Every structure is written in C-alpha cells, then in structure tokens.
PDB file of C-alpha atoms in Angstrom:
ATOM      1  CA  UNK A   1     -30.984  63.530 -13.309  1.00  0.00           C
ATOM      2  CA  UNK A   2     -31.678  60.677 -15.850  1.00  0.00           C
ATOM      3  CA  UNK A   3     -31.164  63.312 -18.357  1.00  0.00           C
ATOM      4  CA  UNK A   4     -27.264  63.523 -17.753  1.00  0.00           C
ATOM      5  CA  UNK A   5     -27.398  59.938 -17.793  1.00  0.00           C
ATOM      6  CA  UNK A   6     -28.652  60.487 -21.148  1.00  0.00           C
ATOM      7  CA  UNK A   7     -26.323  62.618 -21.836  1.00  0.00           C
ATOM      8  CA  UNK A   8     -23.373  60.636 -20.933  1.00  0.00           C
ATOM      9  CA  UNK A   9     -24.480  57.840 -23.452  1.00  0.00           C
ATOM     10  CA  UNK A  10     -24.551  60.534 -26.180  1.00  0.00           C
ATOM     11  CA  UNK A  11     -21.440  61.402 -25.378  1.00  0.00           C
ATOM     12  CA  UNK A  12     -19.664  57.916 -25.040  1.00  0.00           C
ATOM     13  CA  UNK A  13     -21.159  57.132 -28.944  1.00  0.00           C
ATOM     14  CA  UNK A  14     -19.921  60.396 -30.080  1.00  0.00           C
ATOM     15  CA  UNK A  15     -23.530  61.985 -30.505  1.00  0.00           C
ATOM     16  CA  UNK A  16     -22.070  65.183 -28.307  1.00  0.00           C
ATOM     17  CA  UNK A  17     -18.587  67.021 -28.254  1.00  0.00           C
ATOM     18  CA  UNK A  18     -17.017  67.196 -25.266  1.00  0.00           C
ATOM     19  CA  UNK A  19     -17.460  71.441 -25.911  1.00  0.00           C
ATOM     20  CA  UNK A  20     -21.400  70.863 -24.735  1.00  0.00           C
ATOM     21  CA  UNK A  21     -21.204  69.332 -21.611  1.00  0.00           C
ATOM     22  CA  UNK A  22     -20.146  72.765 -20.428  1.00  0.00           C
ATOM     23  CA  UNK A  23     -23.528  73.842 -21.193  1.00  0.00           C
ATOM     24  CA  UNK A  24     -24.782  70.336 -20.571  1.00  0.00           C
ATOM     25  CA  UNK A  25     -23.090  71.321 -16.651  1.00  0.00           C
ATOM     26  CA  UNK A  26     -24.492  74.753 -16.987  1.00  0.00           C
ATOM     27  CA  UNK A  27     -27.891  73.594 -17.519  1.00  0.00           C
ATOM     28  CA  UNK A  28     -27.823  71.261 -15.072  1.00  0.00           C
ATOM     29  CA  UNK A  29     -26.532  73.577 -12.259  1.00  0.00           C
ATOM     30  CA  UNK A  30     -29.959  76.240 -13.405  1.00  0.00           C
ATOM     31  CA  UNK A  31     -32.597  72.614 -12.979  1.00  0.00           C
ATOM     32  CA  UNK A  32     -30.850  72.449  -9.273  1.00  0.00           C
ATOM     33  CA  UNK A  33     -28.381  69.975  -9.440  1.00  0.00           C
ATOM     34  CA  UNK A  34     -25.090  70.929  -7.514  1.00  0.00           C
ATOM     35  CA  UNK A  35     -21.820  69.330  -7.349  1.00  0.00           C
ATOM     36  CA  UNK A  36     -18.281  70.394  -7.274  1.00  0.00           C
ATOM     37  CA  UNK A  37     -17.304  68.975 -10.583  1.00  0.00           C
ATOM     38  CA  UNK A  38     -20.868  70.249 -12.098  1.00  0.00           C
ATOM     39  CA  UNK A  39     -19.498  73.772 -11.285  1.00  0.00           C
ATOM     40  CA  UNK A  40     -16.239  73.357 -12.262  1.00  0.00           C
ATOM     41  CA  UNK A  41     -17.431  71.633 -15.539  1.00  0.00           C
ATOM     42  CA  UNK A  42     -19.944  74.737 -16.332  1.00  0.00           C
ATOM     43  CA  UNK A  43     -17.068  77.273 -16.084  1.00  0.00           C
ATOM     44  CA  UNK A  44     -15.229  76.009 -18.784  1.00  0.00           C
ATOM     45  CA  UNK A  45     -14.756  77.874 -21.719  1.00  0.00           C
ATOM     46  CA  UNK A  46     -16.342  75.432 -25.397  1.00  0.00           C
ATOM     47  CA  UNK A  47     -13.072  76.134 -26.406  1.00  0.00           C
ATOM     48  CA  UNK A  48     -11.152  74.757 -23.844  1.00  0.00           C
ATOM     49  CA  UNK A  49     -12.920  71.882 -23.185  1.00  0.00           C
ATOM     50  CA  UNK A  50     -10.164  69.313 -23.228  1.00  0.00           C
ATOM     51  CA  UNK A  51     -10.439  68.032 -19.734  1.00  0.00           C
ATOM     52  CA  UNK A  52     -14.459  67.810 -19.615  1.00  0.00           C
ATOM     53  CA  UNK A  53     -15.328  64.128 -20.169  1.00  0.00           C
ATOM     54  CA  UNK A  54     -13.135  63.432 -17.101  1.00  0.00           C
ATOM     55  CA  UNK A  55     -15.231  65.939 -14.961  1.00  0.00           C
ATOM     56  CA  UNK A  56     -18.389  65.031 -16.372  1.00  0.00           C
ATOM     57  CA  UNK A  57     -17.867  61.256 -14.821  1.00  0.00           C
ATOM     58  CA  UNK A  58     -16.673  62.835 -11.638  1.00  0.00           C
ATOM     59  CA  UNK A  59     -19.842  65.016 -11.668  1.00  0.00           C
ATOM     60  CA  UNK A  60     -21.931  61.654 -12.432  1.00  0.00           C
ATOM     61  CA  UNK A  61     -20.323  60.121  -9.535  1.00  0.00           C
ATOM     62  CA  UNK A  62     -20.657  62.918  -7.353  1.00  0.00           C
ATOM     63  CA  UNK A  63     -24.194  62.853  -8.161  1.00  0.00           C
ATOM     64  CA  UNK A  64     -24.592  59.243  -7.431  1.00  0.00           C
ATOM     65  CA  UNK A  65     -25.642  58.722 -11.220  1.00  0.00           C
ATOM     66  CA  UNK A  66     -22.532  56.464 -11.991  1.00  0.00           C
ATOM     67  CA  UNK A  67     -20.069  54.947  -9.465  1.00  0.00           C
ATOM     68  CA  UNK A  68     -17.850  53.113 -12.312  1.00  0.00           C
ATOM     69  CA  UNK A  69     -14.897  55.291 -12.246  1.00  0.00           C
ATOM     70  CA  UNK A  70     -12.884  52.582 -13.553  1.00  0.00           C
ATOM     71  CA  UNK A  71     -15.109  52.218 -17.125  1.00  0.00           C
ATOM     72  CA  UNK A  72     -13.519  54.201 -19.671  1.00  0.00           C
ATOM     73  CA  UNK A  73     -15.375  56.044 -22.236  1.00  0.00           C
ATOM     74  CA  UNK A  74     -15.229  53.591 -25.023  1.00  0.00           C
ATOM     75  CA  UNK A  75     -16.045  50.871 -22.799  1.00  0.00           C
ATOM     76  CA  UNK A  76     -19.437  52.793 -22.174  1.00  0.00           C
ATOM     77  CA  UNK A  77     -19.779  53.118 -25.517  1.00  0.00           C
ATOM     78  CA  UNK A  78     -19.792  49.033 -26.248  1.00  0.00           C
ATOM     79  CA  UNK A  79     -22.176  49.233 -23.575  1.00  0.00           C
ATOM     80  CA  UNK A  80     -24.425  51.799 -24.709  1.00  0.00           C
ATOM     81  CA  UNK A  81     -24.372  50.435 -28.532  1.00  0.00           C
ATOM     82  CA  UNK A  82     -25.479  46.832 -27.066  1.00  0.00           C
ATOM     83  CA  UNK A  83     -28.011  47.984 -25.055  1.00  0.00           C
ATOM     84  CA  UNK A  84     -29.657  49.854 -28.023  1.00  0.00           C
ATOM     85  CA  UNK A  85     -28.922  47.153 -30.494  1.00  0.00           C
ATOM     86  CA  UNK A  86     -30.400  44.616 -28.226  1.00  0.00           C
ATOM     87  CA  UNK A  87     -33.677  47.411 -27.526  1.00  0.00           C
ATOM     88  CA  UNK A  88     -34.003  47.856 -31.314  1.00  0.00           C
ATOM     89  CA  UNK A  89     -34.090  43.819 -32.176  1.00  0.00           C
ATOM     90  CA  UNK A  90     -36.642  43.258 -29.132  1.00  0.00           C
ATOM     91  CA  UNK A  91     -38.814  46.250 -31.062  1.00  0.00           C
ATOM     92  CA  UNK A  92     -38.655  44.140 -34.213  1.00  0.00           C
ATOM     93  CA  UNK A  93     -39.670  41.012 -32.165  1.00  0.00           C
ATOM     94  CA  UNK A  94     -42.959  42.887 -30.875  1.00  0.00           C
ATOM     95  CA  UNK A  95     -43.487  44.281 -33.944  1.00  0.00           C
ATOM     96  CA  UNK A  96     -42.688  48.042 -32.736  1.00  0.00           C
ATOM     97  CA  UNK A  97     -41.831  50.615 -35.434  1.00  0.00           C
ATOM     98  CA  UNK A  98     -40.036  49.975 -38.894  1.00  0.00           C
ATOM     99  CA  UNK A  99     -38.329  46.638 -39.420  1.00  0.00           C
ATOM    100  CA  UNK A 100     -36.451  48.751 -42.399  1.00  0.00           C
ATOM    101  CA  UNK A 101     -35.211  50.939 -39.949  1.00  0.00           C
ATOM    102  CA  UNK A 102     -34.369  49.050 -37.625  1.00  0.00           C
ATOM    103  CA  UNK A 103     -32.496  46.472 -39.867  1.00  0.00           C
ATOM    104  CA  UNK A 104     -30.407  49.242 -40.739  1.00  0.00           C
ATOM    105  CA  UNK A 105     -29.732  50.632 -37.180  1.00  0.00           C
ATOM    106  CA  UNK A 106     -29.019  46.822 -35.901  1.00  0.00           C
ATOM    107  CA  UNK A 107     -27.007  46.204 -38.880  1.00  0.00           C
ATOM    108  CA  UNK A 108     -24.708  49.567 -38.497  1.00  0.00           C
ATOM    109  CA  UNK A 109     -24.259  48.951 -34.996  1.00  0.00           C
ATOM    110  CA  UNK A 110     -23.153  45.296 -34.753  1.00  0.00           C
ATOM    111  CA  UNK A 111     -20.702  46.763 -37.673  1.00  0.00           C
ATOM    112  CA  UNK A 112     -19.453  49.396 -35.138  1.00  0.00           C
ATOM    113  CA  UNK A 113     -19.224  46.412 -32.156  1.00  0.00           C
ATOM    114  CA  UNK A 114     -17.310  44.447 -34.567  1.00  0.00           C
ATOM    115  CA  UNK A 115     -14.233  46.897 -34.696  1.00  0.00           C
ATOM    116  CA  UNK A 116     -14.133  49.253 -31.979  1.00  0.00           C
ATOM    117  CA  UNK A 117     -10.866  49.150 -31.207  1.00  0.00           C
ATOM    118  CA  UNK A 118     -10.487  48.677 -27.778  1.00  0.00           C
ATOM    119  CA  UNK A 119     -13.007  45.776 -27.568  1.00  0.00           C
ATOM    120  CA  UNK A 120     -13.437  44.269 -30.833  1.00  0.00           C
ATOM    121  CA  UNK A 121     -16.226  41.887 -31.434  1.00  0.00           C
ATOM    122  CA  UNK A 122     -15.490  39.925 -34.481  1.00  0.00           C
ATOM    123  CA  UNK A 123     -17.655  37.382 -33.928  1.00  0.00           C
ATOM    124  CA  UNK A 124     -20.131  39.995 -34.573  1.00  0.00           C
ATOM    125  CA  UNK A 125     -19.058  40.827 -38.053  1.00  0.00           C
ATOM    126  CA  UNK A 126     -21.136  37.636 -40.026  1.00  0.00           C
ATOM    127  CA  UNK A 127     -24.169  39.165 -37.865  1.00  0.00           C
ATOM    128  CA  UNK A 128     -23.105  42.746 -39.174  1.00  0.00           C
ATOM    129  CA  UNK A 129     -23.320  41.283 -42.384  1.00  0.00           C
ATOM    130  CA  UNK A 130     -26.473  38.967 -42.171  1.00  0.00           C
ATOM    131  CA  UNK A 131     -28.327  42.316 -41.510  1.00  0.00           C
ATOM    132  CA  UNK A 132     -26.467  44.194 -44.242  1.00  0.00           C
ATOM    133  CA  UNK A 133     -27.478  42.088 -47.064  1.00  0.00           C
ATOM    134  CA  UNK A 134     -31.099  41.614 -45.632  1.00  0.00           C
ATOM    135  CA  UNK A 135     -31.142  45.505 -45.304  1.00  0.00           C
ATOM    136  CA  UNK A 136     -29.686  45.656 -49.172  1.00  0.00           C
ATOM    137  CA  UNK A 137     -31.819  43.349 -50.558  1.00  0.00           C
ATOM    138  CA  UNK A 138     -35.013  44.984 -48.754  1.00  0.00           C
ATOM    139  CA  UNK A 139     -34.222  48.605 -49.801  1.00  0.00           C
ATOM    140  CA  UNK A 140     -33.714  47.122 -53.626  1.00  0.00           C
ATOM    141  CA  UNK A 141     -36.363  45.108 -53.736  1.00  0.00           C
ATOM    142  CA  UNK A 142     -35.004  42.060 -53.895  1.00  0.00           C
ATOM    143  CA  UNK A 143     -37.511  38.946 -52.769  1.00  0.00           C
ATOM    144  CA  UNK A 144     -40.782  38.914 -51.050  1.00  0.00           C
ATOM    145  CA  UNK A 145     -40.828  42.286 -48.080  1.00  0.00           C
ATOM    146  CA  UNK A 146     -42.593  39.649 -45.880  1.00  0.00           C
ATOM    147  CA  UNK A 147     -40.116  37.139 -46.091  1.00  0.00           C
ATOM    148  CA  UNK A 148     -37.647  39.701 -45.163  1.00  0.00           C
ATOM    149  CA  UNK A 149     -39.512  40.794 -42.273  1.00  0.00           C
ATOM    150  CA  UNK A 150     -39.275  36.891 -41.092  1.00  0.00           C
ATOM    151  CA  UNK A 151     -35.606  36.832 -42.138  1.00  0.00           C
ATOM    152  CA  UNK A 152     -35.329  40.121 -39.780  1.00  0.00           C
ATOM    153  CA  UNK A 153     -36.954  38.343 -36.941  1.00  0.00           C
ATOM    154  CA  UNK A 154     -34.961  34.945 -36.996  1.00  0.00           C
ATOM    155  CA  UNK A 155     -31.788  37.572 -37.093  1.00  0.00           C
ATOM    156  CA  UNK A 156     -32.964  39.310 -34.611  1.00  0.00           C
ATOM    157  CA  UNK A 157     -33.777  36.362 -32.096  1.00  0.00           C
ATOM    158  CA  UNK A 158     -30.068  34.942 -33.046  1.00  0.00           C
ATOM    159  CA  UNK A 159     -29.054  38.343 -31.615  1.00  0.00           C
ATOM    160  CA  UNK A 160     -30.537  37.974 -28.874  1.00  0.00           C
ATOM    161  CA  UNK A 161     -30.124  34.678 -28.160  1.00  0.00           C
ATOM    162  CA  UNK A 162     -26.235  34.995 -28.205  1.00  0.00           C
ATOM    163  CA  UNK A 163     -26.549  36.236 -25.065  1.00  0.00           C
ATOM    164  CA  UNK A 164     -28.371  33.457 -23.482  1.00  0.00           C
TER     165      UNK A 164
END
C-alpha cells in the first residue's frame, strides 16, 4: 500500500500523468487491494483519463492511505517538494551521497516552492538563489570544492532551521 502512497507524490510533482494511474489502479487491484474507486479507476480508458486524480484520492481514502480530502493536488505537491528538500539537506548534513547533487536538487526545488502558484514562497527565492550560485560556482570551478561543501552545509542548516 505505501507504494500508491508513492505514487500519489509522483503524481502531485508531475512525475506521472494522470493516464497511468489507470494502470497504477490496475496493478493495484492484481497485488489484492480492492476498493470501489480502485475499480472504477482501473477501467478507465489512458485516453480518457480526465477524471482520475479525483478517483485516485477517493481510492486513497477508501483505502485508509489518505483521509485529507480537502488537500488539493498542488497543495500535496508543496508538501511533497518540502519534505524531499528538507530529506535531501539532512543527507548533506550526515554527509550522505553527493553534495553536487544535492545542491542542485535543493536549489531547483526551493526555486519551484518559491512560485508555485497557489502557495508561493518568496521568502524562499534568496535561498533558491544562495544554492544556485553555490551550485554554479561548484560545477565551474570557482573557489576551493571544500569550502563549498561547508558553504552547502551552513545553507543547508539555514534550511532547516527556518523551520524551527
């Protein structure tokens, strides 16, 4: 079941179509999961897949997997991009993976927090930008990598800390 939780989070940043969570439903239905809305979702045709983000929450509510009915789409998708922006700078603080990569994945999602349109974050955007020009200067070669990587840390616990 944490898979179409999964899912749902792909779809709410745009990393699925709404035309595969008919198969997403179909798939679902063939591991054993039942629900009116799964069914109805899996009998869809890709093509005429207009109305199957709002059964796909149904079927996560059905399922017990999500009881927000009342959070849109987009505002799952602030929620998903914070979560994995905050996840990516606490990797960076433990020293887990590519501080490269993940300078540009922090950077190009506090960019995307900054003007979603429904929620804008614009005190996000000199953030956005901190990382931007760290990730700019690291891929060019500008200055010493490991006073970047400290420069990425100190970012990355402002980040955080926002939150405090």
């Amino acid at each position: 079941m944490e898979h179409l939780v999964d899912v749902a989070d792909r779809f709410a940043v745009g990393e699925l179509g709404s035309e595969e969570l008919t198969m997403v439903a179909a798939d679902a239905l063939a591991r054993g999961l039942d629900c009116a809305a799964l069914v109805e979702l899996a009998c869809l045709h890709r093509a005429d897949s207009g109305g199957a983000p709002d059964l796909f929450r149904i079927a996560l509510a059905q399922l017990g997997l999500d009881d927000r009915a009342d959070v849109s789409w987009e505002q799952r998708r602030v929620e998903v991009i914070v979560r994995r922006t905050e996840a990516s700078a606490r990797r960076v603080l433990v020293g887990d993976g590519d501080p490269y990569e993940h300078c540009a994945v922090i950077g190009e999602y506090l960019h995307q927090l900054a003007h979603i349109a429904d929620a804008p974050m614009p005190e996000l955007s000199a953030l956005a930008t901190d990382f931007e020009v760290l990730r700019v200067d690291w891929e060019d070669g500008y200055g010493d990598p490991a006073e970047h990587g400290l420069a990425l840390k100190q970012s990355c616990e402002r980040l955080l800390g926002r939150r405090a």
